[in-house]
Amino acid sequence: DFLKSIHTLVSTGGQILLSSLDLSCTKDPADLALQAAARQAGRYLGEVRWRFEYKGQKGPLLSWLHVDPATLASHTREAAWNTEILIQEDDGNYLARLTKNE
């Protein structure tokens, strides 16, 4: 829905640059355990929840979405965008360019 809605805001040939993270690139046991729990709960691997805390004060629970490159490309194709991965690091961080189809 998001990709379809922003389609009206970008001119044909326009672009969106975004960075994201492929969480499956980790080898950290704690991260792997969280990923297994997410799969068991039926959630997408990149759907994470954060709560920031500073000097004992806790903020609200926030939802965050890290989209792996293959999932991004699949969804952007359906919403009339082209996807180009510009940079991809070994740790899963990447930079992508979405260009609007006509």
mmCIF file of C-alpha atoms in Angstrom:
data_model
loop_
_atom_site.group_PDB
_atom_site.id
_atom_site.type_symbol
_atom_site.label_atom_id
_atom_site.label_comp_id
_atom_site.label_asym_id
_atom_site.label_seq_id
_atom_site.Cartn_x
_atom_site.Cartn_y
_atom_site.Cartn_z
ATOM 1 C CA ASP A 1 0.000 0.000 0.000
ATOM 2 C CA PHE A 2 2.821 2.387 0.864
ATOM 3 C CA LEU A 3 4.579 1.850 -2.470
ATOM 4 C CA LYS A 4 1.344 2.417 -4.375
ATOM 5 C CA SER A 5 0.529 5.587 -2.450
ATOM 6 C CA ILE A 6 3.918 7.213 -2.998
ATOM 7 C CA HIS A 7 3.684 6.388 -6.693
ATOM 8 C CA THR A 8 1.468 9.466 -7.096
ATOM 9 C CA LEU A 9 4.071 11.700 -5.407
ATOM 10 C CA VAL A 10 6.995 10.879 -7.705
ATOM 11 C CA SER A 11 7.271 11.894 -11.364
ATOM 12 C CA THR A 12 7.826 9.254 -14.036
ATOM 13 C CA GLY A 13 11.546 8.507 -14.019
ATOM 14 C CA GLY A 14 11.797 9.887 -10.472
ATOM 15 C CA GLN A 15 13.562 7.948 -7.780
ATOM 16 C CA ILE A 16 13.554 7.074 -4.119
ATOM 17 C CA LEU A 17 16.748 6.134 -2.314
ATOM 18 C CA LEU A 18 16.436 3.934 0.733
ATOM 19 C CA SER A 19 18.619 1.977 3.070
ATOM 20 C CA SER A 20 17.622 -1.178 4.825
ATOM 21 C CA LEU A 21 19.054 -4.283 6.414
ATOM 22 C CA ASP A 22 18.811 -7.958 5.560
ATOM 23 C CA LEU A 23 18.592 -9.418 9.053
ATOM 24 C CA SER A 24 19.256 -12.943 7.808
ATOM 25 C CA CYS A 25 22.951 -12.034 7.351
ATOM 26 C CA THR A 26 23.687 -12.267 11.074
ATOM 27 C CA LYS A 27 25.562 -15.028 12.852
ATOM 28 C CA ASP A 28 24.894 -13.625 16.327
ATOM 29 C CA PRO A 29 23.179 -16.288 18.489
ATOM 30 C CA ALA A 30 20.932 -13.739 20.228
ATOM 31 C CA ASP A 31 19.758 -12.337 16.868
ATOM 32 C CA LEU A 32 19.203 -15.841 15.496
ATOM 33 C CA ALA A 33 17.046 -16.667 18.533
ATOM 34 C CA LEU A 34 14.941 -13.536 17.967
ATOM 35 C CA GLN A 35 14.524 -14.477 14.307
ATOM 36 C CA ALA A 36 13.384 -17.984 15.243
ATOM 37 C CA ALA A 37 10.827 -16.496 17.648
ATOM 38 C CA ALA A 38 9.554 -14.153 14.919
ATOM 39 C CA ARG A 39 9.125 -17.064 12.502
ATOM 40 C CA GLN A 40 7.265 -19.089 15.140
ATOM 41 C CA ALA A 41 4.949 -16.135 15.751
ATOM 42 C CA GLY A 42 4.257 -15.905 12.014
ATOM 43 C CA ARG A 43 5.915 -12.507 11.652
ATOM 44 C CA TYR A 44 8.175 -11.401 8.831
ATOM 45 C CA LEU A 45 11.821 -11.658 9.863
ATOM 46 C CA GLY A 46 12.465 -7.947 9.375
ATOM 47 C CA GLU A 47 9.516 -6.827 11.488
ATOM 48 C CA VAL A 48 11.086 -5.715 14.761
ATOM 49 C CA ARG A 49 9.899 -3.810 17.798
ATOM 50 C CA TRP A 50 12.049 -1.310 19.672
ATOM 51 C CA ARG A 51 11.758 0.593 22.889
ATOM 52 C CA PHE A 52 14.264 3.322 23.619
ATOM 53 C CA GLU A 53 15.320 4.085 27.159
ATOM 54 C CA TYR A 54 17.316 7.021 28.467
ATOM 55 C CA LYS A 55 18.203 7.618 32.098
ATOM 56 C CA GLY A 56 15.499 5.250 33.261
ATOM 57 C CA GLN A 57 12.746 6.729 31.121
ATOM 58 C CA LYS A 58 11.243 4.337 28.601
ATOM 59 C CA GLY A 59 9.621 5.471 25.405
ATOM 60 C CA PRO A 60 6.721 3.792 23.633
ATOM 61 C CA LEU A 61 7.105 0.487 21.808
ATOM 62 C CA LEU A 62 7.910 1.252 18.151
ATOM 63 C CA SER A 63 7.543 -0.962 15.102
ATOM 64 C CA TRP A 64 10.369 -0.981 12.577
ATOM 65 C CA LEU A 65 10.651 -2.796 9.270
ATOM 66 C CA HIS A 66 13.902 -4.029 7.743
ATOM 67 C CA VAL A 67 13.211 -5.414 4.267
ATOM 68 C CA ASP A 68 15.594 -7.867 2.631
ATOM 69 C CA PRO A 69 16.491 -7.069 -1.009
ATOM 70 C CA ALA A 70 14.526 -9.963 -2.550
ATOM 71 C CA THR A 71 11.328 -9.038 -0.698
ATOM 72 C CA LEU A 72 11.796 -5.382 -1.594
ATOM 73 C CA ALA A 73 12.205 -6.240 -5.288
ATOM 74 C CA SER A 74 9.127 -8.464 -5.253
ATOM 75 C CA HIS A 75 6.886 -5.814 -3.706
ATOM 76 C CA THR A 76 8.254 -2.933 -5.749
ATOM 77 C CA ARG A 77 7.713 -4.841 -8.988
ATOM 78 C CA GLU A 78 4.037 -5.326 -8.067
ATOM 79 C CA ALA A 79 3.687 -1.589 -7.362
ATOM 80 C CA ALA A 80 5.263 -0.418 -10.664
ATOM 81 C CA TRP A 81 8.753 0.436 -9.391
ATOM 82 C CA ASN A 82 12.149 -0.783 -10.584
ATOM 83 C CA THR A 83 14.623 -1.754 -7.875
ATOM 84 C CA GLU A 84 18.387 -1.467 -8.102
ATOM 85 C CA ILE A 85 20.630 -2.463 -5.203
ATOM 86 C CA LEU A 86 23.442 0.101 -5.269
ATOM 87 C CA ILE A 87 25.550 -1.140 -2.364
ATOM 88 C CA GLN A 88 25.258 -4.302 -0.282
ATOM 89 C CA GLU A 89 27.510 -4.937 2.708
ATOM 90 C CA ASP A 90 28.416 -8.334 4.179
ATOM 91 C CA ASP A 91 26.570 -7.441 7.395
ATOM 92 C CA GLY A 92 23.271 -7.102 5.470
ATOM 93 C CA ASN A 93 23.092 -3.302 5.205
ATOM 94 C CA TYR A 94 22.241 -2.088 1.731
ATOM 95 C CA LEU A 95 21.297 0.963 -0.299
ATOM 96 C CA ALA A 96 18.620 0.700 -2.981
ATOM 97 C CA ARG A 97 17.235 2.980 -5.656
ATOM 98 C CA LEU A 98 13.580 2.714 -6.669
ATOM 99 C CA THR A 99 12.679 4.306 -9.983
ATOM 100 C CA LYS A 100 9.111 4.865 -11.023
ATOM 101 C CA ASN A 101 7.728 3.007 -14.036
ATOM 102 C CA GLU A 102 5.189 4.794 -16.208
#
